[in-house]
């Protein structure tokens, strides 16, 4: 049982309880431990907090020594977005690969194994899955994080993922409500607007969230997007019409509502961080995600003070803040109960991720089998990563081909002269061109054209959303850039 420090009243405890901050380091800083005794009810882990599973387990144990009923959240989508394996790449394919296989039982099994590993590390809230329907091929922030562009497919895999993950006692946080798939703007940098009619919204964007709610998702994450058909003035995270009237009222959702990162440009640059936090709670959000970029005690104090001041000025009803804090504590109680009496999740399935990645690979041959049989030059064409993925997570097939085919050489290229630079570096070797969302990057397509014009035996590996017509002597589509997707692609190249 947590003992709160003397002088910390209900209002300030509630203001602290709704915050979900991050911090720096691989051990718990003193200020976080102190805040846990004052009422902080959840924290967020990022790649900077992770060295290995044993270290994460020690870190969460250190935190729970201060407060046992603690929500420890992480953004572990698997696939391209991983925090537990940020330095090696994920052992599980992402949502798009699972959607390409389209076996909900497999999705459920992968999510269950992921949940088992998170629970072993002491993590009990996962900001996943993405229920976004990837309706816009130019989407710079969702892409392979979505199960696909078909609404029914996304809905059934979202539900399967929620069921598998929560069977381990790890709460799912289905995102990004009311749907981030039909945008060409990254909300980390600016405020996207999705212009669609009410019929499309209900029949496409909202159906996967309905499926998640029916599956019992314990949390839903908001999107920093403006949807004029729902609210012409405010983005979803700050909109009472969207969070209270639609999500709570029309869809009947009664679990925790978590905001996307409040320091993201879509909110912070438009409304200001402190004011944005007050507006989010007033709109119906319960937990404020902050800490991806801001991870200090000063930020937590500023936000706590802003919430208290808003209540005292009448801008934020005290009952709304109390309700939000109660929902945070309620989810923490659920996860604590599950941790103490875990449901049976079956035996560990350590190879399920690689097995799923292998099933997701599609191979197109230009004219008969064209396997890679000797050392090659791997030319990886690297786009700028979005913030959700991060720049530090390795991807590609080079490492695996170097292991399987000694003498293989690798290089990374970007920009308008990438194709010519890769040709010079290859020095006459057969080339394996590795791309990621080629259809979104004209320079990348031009680079592949250059390679194919000189070397028609060039093999192409697409590790993003496959949109371009398959080309090359051998075309491999992995539907994601997780480490296991790279392994599966290398195996497919050798098999031809």
GROMACS .gro file of C-alpha atoms in nm:
model
  496
    1UNK     CA    1   0.000   0.000   0.000
    2UNK     CA    2   0.135   0.340  -0.098
    3UNK     CA    3   0.182   0.597   0.180
    4UNK     CA    4   0.151   0.954   0.055
    5UNK     CA    5   0.371   1.223   0.200
    6UNK     CA    6   0.227   1.462   0.456
    7UNK     CA    7   0.082   1.778   0.305
    8UNK     CA    8   0.006   1.630  -0.036
    9UNK     CA    9  -0.367   1.695  -0.067
   10UNK     CA   10  -0.618   1.517  -0.289
   11UNK     CA   11  -0.613   1.777  -0.565
   12UNK     CA   12  -0.236   1.775  -0.607
   13UNK     CA   13  -0.227   1.394  -0.585
   14UNK     CA   14  -0.490   1.369  -0.859
   15UNK     CA   15  -0.300   1.618  -1.076
   16UNK     CA   16   0.012   1.404  -1.037
   17UNK     CA   17  -0.175   1.076  -1.089
   18UNK     CA   18  -0.291   1.167  -1.441
   19UNK     CA   19   0.064   1.231  -1.564
   20UNK     CA   20   0.255   0.954  -1.741
   21UNK     CA   21   0.610   1.093  -1.757
   22UNK     CA   22   0.933   0.953  -1.886
   23UNK     CA   23   1.280   0.992  -1.739
   24UNK     CA   24   1.641   0.938  -1.837
   25UNK     CA   25   1.869   0.656  -1.734
   26UNK     CA   26   1.853   0.280  -1.683
   27UNK     CA   27   1.788   0.309  -1.310
   28UNK     CA   28   1.513   0.504  -1.136
   29UNK     CA   29   1.620   0.863  -1.058
   30UNK     CA   30   1.554   0.994  -0.710
   31UNK     CA   31   1.294   1.243  -0.828
   32UNK     CA   32   1.077   0.974  -0.987
   33UNK     CA   33   1.096   0.759  -0.674
   34UNK     CA   34   0.997   1.056  -0.461
   35UNK     CA   35   0.708   1.145  -0.691
   36UNK     CA   36   0.575   0.790  -0.664
   37UNK     CA   37   0.533   0.839  -0.290
   38UNK     CA   38   0.350   1.167  -0.360
   39UNK     CA   39   0.087   1.020  -0.592
   40UNK     CA   40   0.244   0.956  -0.932
   41UNK     CA   41   0.067   0.643  -1.059
   42UNK     CA   42   0.238   0.567  -1.389
   43UNK     CA   43   0.565   0.613  -1.573
   44UNK     CA   44   0.674   0.560  -1.934
   45UNK     CA   45   0.981   0.377  -2.058
   46UNK     CA   46   1.160   0.464  -2.382
   47UNK     CA   47   1.460   0.322  -2.563
   48UNK     CA   48   1.692   0.535  -2.352
   49UNK     CA   49   1.579   0.339  -2.044
   50UNK     CA   50   1.656  -0.003  -2.191
   51UNK     CA   51   1.981  -0.200  -2.193
   52UNK     CA   52   1.851  -0.557  -2.175
   53UNK     CA   53   1.550  -0.744  -2.030
   54UNK     CA   54   1.721  -0.813  -1.698
   55UNK     CA   55   1.802  -0.447  -1.651
   56UNK     CA   56   1.442  -0.346  -1.731
   57UNK     CA   57   1.311  -0.600  -1.478
   58UNK     CA   58   1.546  -0.455  -1.215
   59UNK     CA   59   1.435  -0.102  -1.303
   60UNK     CA   60   1.064  -0.181  -1.271
   61UNK     CA   61   1.129  -0.365  -0.942
   62UNK     CA   62   1.308  -0.056  -0.816
   63UNK     CA   63   1.007   0.158  -0.910
   64UNK     CA   64   0.757  -0.080  -0.750
   65UNK     CA   65   0.953  -0.076  -0.427
   66UNK     CA   66   0.807   0.275  -0.395
   67UNK     CA   67   0.460   0.197  -0.533
   68UNK     CA   68   0.346  -0.157  -0.603
   69UNK     CA   69   0.031  -0.060  -0.795
   70UNK     CA   70   0.223   0.124  -1.066
   71UNK     CA   71   0.150   0.144  -1.437
   72UNK     CA   72   0.472   0.103  -1.636
   73UNK     CA   73   0.403   0.194  -1.999
   74UNK     CA   74   0.610   0.137  -2.311
   75UNK     CA   75   0.572   0.188  -2.685
   76UNK     CA   76   0.644  -0.169  -2.794
   77UNK     CA   77   0.453  -0.219  -3.119
   78UNK     CA   78   0.721  -0.462  -3.239
   79UNK     CA   79   0.818  -0.445  -3.603
   80UNK     CA   80   0.964  -0.107  -3.687
   81UNK     CA   81   0.869   0.047  -3.350
   82UNK     CA   82   1.050  -0.128  -3.068
   83UNK     CA   83   1.186  -0.010  -2.737
   84UNK     CA   84   1.285  -0.339  -2.573
   85UNK     CA   85   1.507  -0.420  -2.871
   86UNK     CA   86   1.584  -0.069  -2.986
   87UNK     CA   87   1.952  -0.145  -3.051
   88UNK     CA   88   1.911  -0.481  -3.228
   89UNK     CA   89   1.574  -0.469  -3.402
   90UNK     CA   90   1.262  -0.654  -3.298
   91UNK     CA   91   1.221  -1.030  -3.260
   92UNK     CA   92   0.861  -0.988  -3.381
   93UNK     CA   93   0.728  -0.863  -3.714
   94UNK     CA   94   0.507  -0.557  -3.702
   95UNK     CA   95   0.140  -0.516  -3.769
   96UNK     CA   96   0.163  -0.486  -4.147
   97UNK     CA   97   0.344  -0.818  -4.175
   98UNK     CA   98   0.082  -0.984  -3.955
   99UNK     CA   99  -0.190  -0.831  -4.171
  100UNK     CA  100  -0.019  -0.964  -4.483
  101UNK     CA  101  -0.036  -1.317  -4.340
  102UNK     CA  102  -0.397  -1.252  -4.229
  103UNK     CA  103  -0.415  -1.526  -3.969
  104UNK     CA  104  -0.575  -1.376  -3.656
  105UNK     CA  105  -0.468  -1.680  -3.453
  106UNK     CA  106  -0.106  -1.601  -3.542
  107UNK     CA  107  -0.153  -1.235  -3.449
  108UNK     CA  108  -0.301  -1.341  -3.116
  109UNK     CA  109  -0.009  -1.578  -3.053
  110UNK     CA  110   0.254  -1.316  -3.142
  111UNK     CA  111   0.087  -1.059  -2.914
  112UNK     CA  112   0.067  -1.314  -2.633
  113UNK     CA  113   0.439  -1.394  -2.658
  114UNK     CA  114   0.521  -1.024  -2.668
  115UNK     CA  115   0.300  -0.967  -2.363
  116UNK     CA  116   0.470  -1.251  -2.178
  117UNK     CA  117   0.810  -1.089  -2.235
  118UNK     CA  118   0.684  -0.746  -2.131
  119UNK     CA  119   0.531  -0.891  -1.815
  120UNK     CA  120   0.861  -1.062  -1.730
  121UNK     CA  121   1.024  -0.717  -1.749
  122UNK     CA  122   0.762  -0.565  -1.522
  123UNK     CA  123   0.590  -0.365  -1.798
  124UNK     CA  124   0.209  -0.372  -1.774
  125UNK     CA  125   0.080  -0.114  -2.024
  126UNK     CA  126   0.174  -0.130  -2.391
  127UNK     CA  127   0.090   0.159  -2.626
  128UNK     CA  128  -0.022  -0.085  -2.896
  129UNK     CA  129  -0.177  -0.195  -3.125
  130UNK     CA  130  -0.229   0.060  -3.399
  131UNK     CA  131  -0.589   0.035  -3.517
  132UNK     CA  132  -0.530   0.290  -3.791
  133UNK     CA  133  -0.647   0.192  -4.140
  134UNK     CA  134  -0.360   0.289  -4.370
  135UNK     CA  135  -0.587   0.454  -4.625
  136UNK     CA  136  -0.329   0.704  -4.753
  137UNK     CA  137  -0.030   0.553  -4.930
  138UNK     CA  138   0.169   0.871  -4.861
  139UNK     CA  139   0.121   0.846  -4.485
  140UNK     CA  140   0.463   0.928  -4.336
  141UNK     CA  141   0.398   0.812  -3.979
  142UNK     CA  142   0.170   0.504  -3.989
  143UNK     CA  143   0.254   0.283  -4.289
  144UNK     CA  144   0.377  -0.058  -4.171
  145UNK     CA  145   0.256   0.022  -3.819
  146UNK     CA  146  -0.095  -0.050  -3.953
  147UNK     CA  147  -0.229  -0.399  -4.019
  148UNK     CA  148  -0.327  -0.278  -4.367
  149UNK     CA  149  -0.562  -0.069  -4.579
  150UNK     CA  150  -0.866  -0.298  -4.554
  151UNK     CA  151  -1.099  -0.203  -4.270
  152UNK     CA  152  -1.226  -0.552  -4.190
  153UNK     CA  153  -0.874  -0.693  -4.185
  154UNK     CA  154  -0.751  -0.418  -3.952
  155UNK     CA  155  -1.049  -0.472  -3.722
  156UNK     CA  156  -1.005  -0.849  -3.682
  157UNK     CA  157  -0.630  -0.823  -3.622
  158UNK     CA  158  -0.669  -0.534  -3.379
  159UNK     CA  159  -0.908  -0.747  -3.174
  160UNK     CA  160  -0.680  -1.051  -3.192
  161UNK     CA  161  -0.380  -0.844  -3.079
  162UNK     CA  162  -0.573  -0.697  -2.785
  163UNK     CA  163  -0.688  -1.042  -2.674
  164UNK     CA  164  -0.342  -1.196  -2.701
  165UNK     CA  165  -0.161  -0.914  -2.523
  166UNK     CA  166  -0.411  -0.880  -2.237
  167UNK     CA  167  -0.417  -1.254  -2.171
  168UNK     CA  168  -0.076  -1.196  -2.011
  169UNK     CA  169  -0.192  -0.919  -1.780
  170UNK     CA  170  -0.042  -0.644  -1.995
  171UNK     CA  171  -0.300  -0.379  -2.085
  172UNK     CA  172  -0.339  -0.291  -2.451
  173UNK     CA  173  -0.362   0.075  -2.552
  174UNK     CA  174  -0.531   0.081  -2.892
  175UNK     CA  175  -0.433   0.384  -3.100
  176UNK     CA  176  -0.463   0.647  -3.254
  177UNK     CA  177  -0.831   0.740  -3.203
  178UNK     CA  178  -1.027   0.827  -3.413
  179UNK     CA  179  -0.784   0.702  -3.679
  180UNK     CA  180  -0.452   0.838  -3.810
  181UNK     CA  181  -0.434   0.639  -4.132
  182UNK     CA  182  -0.563   0.894  -4.386
  183UNK     CA  183  -0.307   1.169  -4.341
  184UNK     CA  184   0.008   1.280  -4.521
  185UNK     CA  185   0.136   1.490  -4.228
  186UNK     CA  186   0.338   1.359  -3.933
  187UNK     CA  187   0.176   1.481  -3.609
  188UNK     CA  188   0.515   1.479  -3.439
  189UNK     CA  189   0.586   1.795  -3.638
  190UNK     CA  190   0.254   1.959  -3.729
  191UNK     CA  191  -0.122   1.921  -3.689
  192UNK     CA  192  -0.270   1.696  -3.960
  193UNK     CA  193  -0.625   1.743  -4.082
  194UNK     CA  194  -0.834   1.454  -4.212
  195UNK     CA  195  -1.110   1.567  -4.443
  196UNK     CA  196  -1.364   1.290  -4.480
  197UNK     CA  197  -1.737   1.255  -4.449
  198UNK     CA  198  -1.922   1.105  -4.155
  199UNK     CA  199  -2.008   0.785  -4.343
  200UNK     CA  200  -1.644   0.711  -4.429
  201UNK     CA  201  -1.536   0.791  -4.076
  202UNK     CA  202  -1.783   0.547  -3.920
  203UNK     CA  203  -1.745   0.272  -4.180
  204UNK     CA  204  -1.366   0.285  -4.211
  205UNK     CA  205  -1.179   0.467  -3.933
  206UNK     CA  206  -1.397   0.374  -3.637
  207UNK     CA  207  -1.461   0.005  -3.708
  208UNK     CA  208  -1.124  -0.121  -3.576
  209UNK     CA  209  -1.178   0.078  -3.256
  210UNK     CA  210  -1.522  -0.076  -3.215
  211UNK     CA  211  -1.357  -0.418  -3.252
  212UNK     CA  212  -1.094  -0.327  -2.991
  213UNK     CA  213  -1.360  -0.211  -2.748
  214UNK     CA  214  -1.557  -0.533  -2.799
  215UNK     CA  215  -1.234  -0.726  -2.737
  216UNK     CA  216  -1.196  -0.546  -2.405
  217UNK     CA  217  -0.907  -0.308  -2.469
  218UNK     CA  218  -0.814  -0.152  -2.135
  219UNK     CA  219  -0.683   0.171  -2.286
  220UNK     CA  220  -0.723   0.385  -2.598
  221UNK     CA  221  -0.470   0.645  -2.716
  222UNK     CA  222  -0.583   0.967  -2.881
  223UNK     CA  223  -0.456   1.113  -3.209
  224UNK     CA  224  -0.329   1.466  -3.250
  225UNK     CA  225  -0.535   1.516  -3.565
  226UNK     CA  226  -0.814   1.754  -3.662
  227UNK     CA  227  -1.124   1.586  -3.805
  228UNK     CA  228  -1.360   1.867  -3.909
  229UNK     CA  229  -1.659   1.638  -3.955
  230UNK     CA  230  -1.635   1.567  -3.580
  231UNK     CA  231  -1.488   1.891  -3.447
  232UNK     CA  232  -1.380   2.174  -3.678
  233UNK     CA  233  -1.195   2.358  -3.403
  234UNK     CA  234  -0.986   2.121  -3.194
  235UNK     CA  235  -0.775   1.812  -3.254
  236UNK     CA  236  -0.905   1.483  -3.117
  237UNK     CA  237  -0.682   1.487  -2.809
  238UNK     CA  238  -0.837   1.817  -2.699
  239UNK     CA  239  -1.192   1.760  -2.824
  240UNK     CA  240  -1.479   1.682  -2.589
  241UNK     CA  241  -1.694   1.600  -2.891
  242UNK     CA  242  -1.451   1.326  -2.991
  243UNK     CA  243  -1.336   1.185  -2.656
  244UNK     CA  244  -1.649   1.222  -2.444
  245UNK     CA  245  -1.939   1.236  -2.689
  246UNK     CA  246  -1.807   0.990  -2.948
  247UNK     CA  247  -1.566   0.754  -2.772
  248UNK     CA  248  -1.738   0.739  -2.434
  249UNK     CA  249  -2.093   0.812  -2.543
  250UNK     CA  250  -2.156   0.666  -2.888
  251UNK     CA  251  -1.899   0.384  -2.876
  252UNK     CA  252  -1.963   0.303  -2.510
  253UNK     CA  253  -1.597   0.288  -2.410
  254UNK     CA  254  -1.535   0.298  -2.034
  255UNK     CA  255  -1.161   0.233  -2.002
  256UNK     CA  256  -0.856   0.458  -1.977
  257UNK     CA  257  -0.803   0.730  -2.239
  258UNK     CA  258  -0.434   0.810  -2.287
  259UNK     CA  259  -0.307   1.103  -2.492
  260UNK     CA  260  -0.037   1.069  -2.752
  261UNK     CA  261   0.283   1.249  -2.656
  262UNK     CA  262   0.181   1.599  -2.552
  263UNK     CA  263   0.516   1.753  -2.644
  264UNK     CA  264   0.454   1.662  -3.010
  265UNK     CA  265   0.436   1.960  -3.242
  266UNK     CA  266   0.070   1.908  -3.333
  267UNK     CA  267  -0.034   2.013  -2.980
  268UNK     CA  268   0.260   2.182  -2.809
  269UNK     CA  269   0.335   2.420  -3.097
  270UNK     CA  270  -0.031   2.514  -3.137
  271UNK     CA  271  -0.173   2.527  -2.785
  272UNK     CA  272   0.132   2.520  -2.559
  273UNK     CA  273   0.220   2.223  -2.340
  274UNK     CA  274   0.058   2.331  -2.013
  275UNK     CA  275  -0.262   2.462  -2.172
  276UNK     CA  276  -0.281   2.157  -2.396
  277UNK     CA  277  -0.266   1.925  -2.094
  278UNK     CA  278  -0.551   2.111  -1.922
  279UNK     CA  279  -0.762   2.101  -2.240
  280UNK     CA  280  -0.697   1.729  -2.284
  281UNK     CA  281  -0.817   1.639  -1.934
  282UNK     CA  282  -1.118   1.868  -1.972
  283UNK     CA  283  -1.203   1.699  -2.304
  284UNK     CA  284  -1.211   1.353  -2.145
  285UNK     CA  285  -0.853   1.221  -2.151
  286UNK     CA  286  -0.739   1.048  -1.832
  287UNK     CA  287  -0.363   0.999  -1.867
  288UNK     CA  288  -0.117   1.250  -2.009
  289UNK     CA  289   0.170   1.095  -2.200
  290UNK     CA  290   0.476   1.318  -2.177
  291UNK     CA  291   0.839   1.226  -2.171
  292UNK     CA  292   0.945   1.120  -2.519
  293UNK     CA  293   1.135   1.446  -2.547
  294UNK     CA  294   1.075   1.605  -2.207
  295UNK     CA  295   1.196   1.386  -1.923
  296UNK     CA  296   1.272   1.602  -1.622
  297UNK     CA  297   1.110   1.677  -1.289
  298UNK     CA  298   1.061   2.039  -1.382
  299UNK     CA  299   0.819   1.942  -1.661
  300UNK     CA  300   0.620   1.722  -1.425
  301UNK     CA  301   0.597   2.003  -1.170
  302UNK     CA  302   0.486   2.254  -1.436
  303UNK     CA  303   0.210   2.025  -1.559
  304UNK     CA  304   0.094   1.936  -1.209
  305UNK     CA  305   0.081   2.306  -1.120
  306UNK     CA  306  -0.109   2.386  -1.443
  307UNK     CA  307  -0.377   2.128  -1.363
  308UNK     CA  308  -0.414   2.245  -1.003
  309UNK     CA  309  -0.436   2.608  -1.115
  310UNK     CA  310  -0.698   2.519  -1.379
  311UNK     CA  311  -0.915   2.353  -1.116
  312UNK     CA  312  -0.881   2.644  -0.875
  313UNK     CA  313  -0.967   2.896  -1.149
  314UNK     CA  314  -1.271   2.699  -1.261
  315UNK     CA  315  -1.130   2.619  -1.606
  316UNK     CA  316  -1.114   2.246  -1.524
  317UNK     CA  317  -1.387   2.085  -1.312
  318UNK     CA  318  -1.237   1.914  -1.009
  319UNK     CA  319  -1.472   1.618  -1.065
  320UNK     CA  320  -1.325   1.563  -1.414
  321UNK     CA  321  -0.970   1.555  -1.278
  322UNK     CA  322  -1.075   1.320  -0.996
  323UNK     CA  323  -1.248   1.090  -1.246
  324UNK     CA  324  -0.938   1.081  -1.467
  325UNK     CA  325  -0.713   0.998  -1.171
  326UNK     CA  326  -0.953   0.725  -1.059
  327UNK     CA  327  -0.940   0.564  -1.403
  328UNK     CA  328  -0.559   0.559  -1.393
  329UNK     CA  329  -0.562   0.394  -1.051
  330UNK     CA  330  -0.830   0.148  -1.161
  331UNK     CA  331  -0.619   0.021  -1.451
  332UNK     CA  332  -0.320  -0.004  -1.219
  333UNK     CA  333  -0.529  -0.219  -0.985
  334UNK     CA  334  -0.630  -0.448  -1.273
  335UNK     CA  335  -0.271  -0.502  -1.383
  336UNK     CA  336  -0.162  -0.562  -1.023
  337UNK     CA  337  -0.430  -0.826  -0.981
  338UNK     CA  338  -0.329  -0.993  -1.306
  339UNK     CA  339   0.037  -0.987  -1.202
  340UNK     CA  340  -0.041  -1.159  -0.873
  341UNK     CA  341  -0.276  -1.413  -1.029
  342UNK     CA  342  -0.169  -1.434  -1.394
  343UNK     CA  343  -0.394  -1.605  -1.645
  344UNK     CA  344  -0.260  -1.918  -1.812
  345UNK     CA  345  -0.089  -1.810  -2.131
  346UNK     CA  346   0.064  -2.141  -2.230
  347UNK     CA  347   0.428  -2.220  -2.286
  348UNK     CA  348   0.675  -1.962  -2.418
  349UNK     CA  349   0.695  -1.945  -2.797
  350UNK     CA  350   1.038  -1.791  -2.860
  351UNK     CA  351   1.043  -1.862  -3.235
  352UNK     CA  352   0.694  -1.737  -3.313
  353UNK     CA  353   0.825  -1.400  -3.432
  354UNK     CA  354   1.060  -1.545  -3.693
  355UNK     CA  355   0.797  -1.796  -3.803
  356UNK     CA  356   0.550  -1.512  -3.854
  357UNK     CA  357   0.806  -1.302  -4.045
  358UNK     CA  358   0.877  -1.594  -4.278
  359UNK     CA  359   0.506  -1.633  -4.351
  360UNK     CA  360   0.476  -1.262  -4.432
  361UNK     CA  361   0.743  -1.262  -4.706
  362UNK     CA  362   0.623  -1.249  -5.065
  363UNK     CA  363   0.858  -1.334  -5.353
  364UNK     CA  364   0.823  -1.227  -5.716
  365UNK     CA  365   1.062  -1.367  -5.979
  366UNK     CA  366   1.121  -1.195  -6.311
  367UNK     CA  367   1.196  -1.508  -6.513
  368UNK     CA  368   1.247  -1.833  -6.329
  369UNK     CA  369   1.439  -1.887  -6.006
  370UNK     CA  370   1.710  -1.631  -5.946
  371UNK     CA  371   1.858  -1.712  -5.606
  372UNK     CA  372   2.152  -1.527  -5.462
  373UNK     CA  373   2.433  -1.784  -5.457
  374UNK     CA  374   2.750  -1.592  -5.379
  375UNK     CA  375   2.881  -1.275  -5.215
  376UNK     CA  376   2.684  -0.965  -5.316
  377UNK     CA  377   2.683  -0.594  -5.263
  378UNK     CA  378   2.394  -0.487  -5.039
  379UNK     CA  379   2.291  -0.128  -5.119
  380UNK     CA  380   2.051  -0.002  -4.853
  381UNK     CA  381   1.861   0.315  -4.944
  382UNK     CA  382   1.772   0.479  -4.615
  383UNK     CA  383   1.494   0.736  -4.582
  384UNK     CA  384   1.486   0.971  -4.283
  385UNK     CA  385   1.313   0.776  -4.003
  386UNK     CA  386   1.008   0.919  -3.836
  387UNK     CA  387   1.031   0.991  -3.465
  388UNK     CA  388   0.811   0.697  -3.367
  389UNK     CA  389   1.057   0.454  -3.526
  390UNK     CA  390   1.375   0.635  -3.428
  391UNK     CA  391   1.710   0.646  -3.600
  392UNK     CA  392   1.896   0.412  -3.366
  393UNK     CA  393   1.718   0.086  -3.452
  394UNK     CA  394   1.908  -0.110  -3.720
  395UNK     CA  395   1.724  -0.256  -4.018
  396UNK     CA  396   1.793  -0.423  -4.350
  397UNK     CA  397   1.936  -0.755  -4.474
  398UNK     CA  398   2.305  -0.670  -4.486
  399UNK     CA  399   2.405  -0.816  -4.150
  400UNK     CA  400   2.230  -1.145  -4.218
  401UNK     CA  401   2.371  -1.177  -4.572
  402UNK     CA  402   2.721  -1.104  -4.441
  403UNK     CA  403   2.674  -1.398  -4.205
  404UNK     CA  404   2.528  -1.632  -4.466
  405UNK     CA  405   2.749  -1.525  -4.758
  406UNK     CA  406   3.101  -1.438  -4.637
  407UNK     CA  407   3.254  -1.173  -4.859
  408UNK     CA  408   2.930  -0.978  -4.891
  409UNK     CA  409   2.981  -0.600  -4.866
  410UNK     CA  410   2.724  -0.343  -4.754
  411UNK     CA  411   2.665   0.028  -4.800
  412UNK     CA  412   2.401   0.288  -4.711
  413UNK     CA  413   2.290   0.562  -4.947
  414UNK     CA  414   2.047   0.851  -4.962
  415UNK     CA  415   1.974   1.143  -5.193
  416UNK     CA  416   1.950   1.206  -5.568
  417UNK     CA  417   2.284   1.042  -5.661
  418UNK     CA  418   2.227   0.730  -5.449
  419UNK     CA  419   2.198   0.491  -5.744
  420UNK     CA  420   2.521   0.602  -5.911
  421UNK     CA  421   2.704   0.597  -5.579
  422UNK     CA  422   2.584   0.245  -5.510
  423UNK     CA  423   2.694   0.125  -5.854
  424UNK     CA  424   3.043   0.262  -5.801
  425UNK     CA  425   3.067   0.104  -5.458
  426UNK     CA  426   2.942  -0.234  -5.588
  427UNK     CA  427   3.239  -0.263  -5.821
  428UNK     CA  428   3.071  -0.513  -6.052
  429UNK     CA  429   2.923  -0.735  -5.780
  430UNK     CA  430   2.563  -0.845  -5.804
  431UNK     CA  431   2.353  -0.594  -5.612
  432UNK     CA  432   2.078  -0.646  -5.360
  433UNK     CA  433   1.890  -0.316  -5.334
  434UNK     CA  434   1.709  -0.269  -5.003
  435UNK     CA  435   1.436  -0.003  -4.993
  436UNK     CA  436   1.177   0.117  -4.746
  437UNK     CA  437   0.856   0.270  -4.881
  438UNK     CA  438   1.003   0.323  -5.226
  439UNK     CA  439   0.673   0.469  -5.349
  440UNK     CA  440   0.708   0.765  -5.110
  441UNK     CA  441   1.062   0.862  -5.214
  442UNK     CA  442   1.128   0.959  -5.575
  443UNK     CA  443   1.505   0.950  -5.522
  444UNK     CA  444   1.479   0.591  -5.403
  445UNK     CA  445   1.285   0.479  -5.709
  446UNK     CA  446   1.538   0.655  -5.931
  447UNK     CA  447   1.823   0.476  -5.754
  448UNK     CA  448   1.664   0.136  -5.821
  449UNK     CA  449   1.608   0.236  -6.185
  450UNK     CA  450   1.980   0.314  -6.216
  451UNK     CA  451   2.081  -0.022  -6.070
  452UNK     CA  452   1.840  -0.220  -6.288
  453UNK     CA  453   1.953  -0.040  -6.605
  454UNK     CA  454   2.310  -0.163  -6.549
  455UNK     CA  455   2.249  -0.489  -6.364
  456UNK     CA  456   1.927  -0.666  -6.461
  457UNK     CA  457   2.013  -0.942  -6.212
  458UNK     CA  458   1.969  -0.692  -5.926
  459UNK     CA  459   1.745  -0.820  -5.649
  460UNK     CA  460   1.515  -0.576  -5.471
  461UNK     CA  461   1.400  -0.607  -5.109
  462UNK     CA  462   1.111  -0.379  -5.007
  463UNK     CA  463   1.092  -0.347  -4.626
  464UNK     CA  464   0.816  -0.088  -4.611
  465UNK     CA  465   0.463  -0.090  -4.750
  466UNK     CA  466   0.490  -0.251  -5.097
  467UNK     CA  467   0.323  -0.022  -5.351
  468UNK     CA  468   0.548  -0.013  -5.655
  469UNK     CA  469   0.521  -0.286  -5.917
  470UNK     CA  470   0.764  -0.565  -5.824
  471UNK     CA  471   1.080  -0.543  -6.029
  472UNK     CA  472   1.427  -0.685  -6.044
  473UNK     CA  473   1.537  -1.040  -6.109
  474UNK     CA  474   1.400  -1.118  -5.764
  475UNK     CA  475   1.167  -0.899  -5.560
  476UNK     CA  476   1.116  -0.966  -5.189
  477UNK     CA  477   0.849  -0.785  -4.988
  478UNK     CA  478   0.878  -0.824  -4.610
  479UNK     CA  479   0.599  -0.582  -4.505
  480UNK     CA  480   0.820  -0.436  -4.233
  481UNK     CA  481   1.177  -0.378  -4.122
  482UNK     CA  482   1.200  -0.575  -3.796
  483UNK     CA  483   1.517  -0.776  -3.742
  484UNK     CA  484   1.328  -1.101  -3.805
  485UNK     CA  485   1.195  -0.956  -4.131
  486UNK     CA  486   1.554  -0.906  -4.242
  487UNK     CA  487   1.639  -1.265  -4.152
  488UNK     CA  488   1.335  -1.391  -4.344
  489UNK     CA  489   1.428  -1.179  -4.648
  490UNK     CA  490   1.786  -1.309  -4.653
  491UNK     CA  491   1.658  -1.666  -4.644
  492UNK     CA  492   1.421  -1.590  -4.930
  493UNK     CA  493   1.702  -1.438  -5.137
  494UNK     CA  494   1.912  -1.751  -5.102
  495UNK     CA  495   1.618  -1.978  -5.178
  496UNK     CA  496   1.529  -1.775  -5.486
   0.00000   0.00000   0.00000
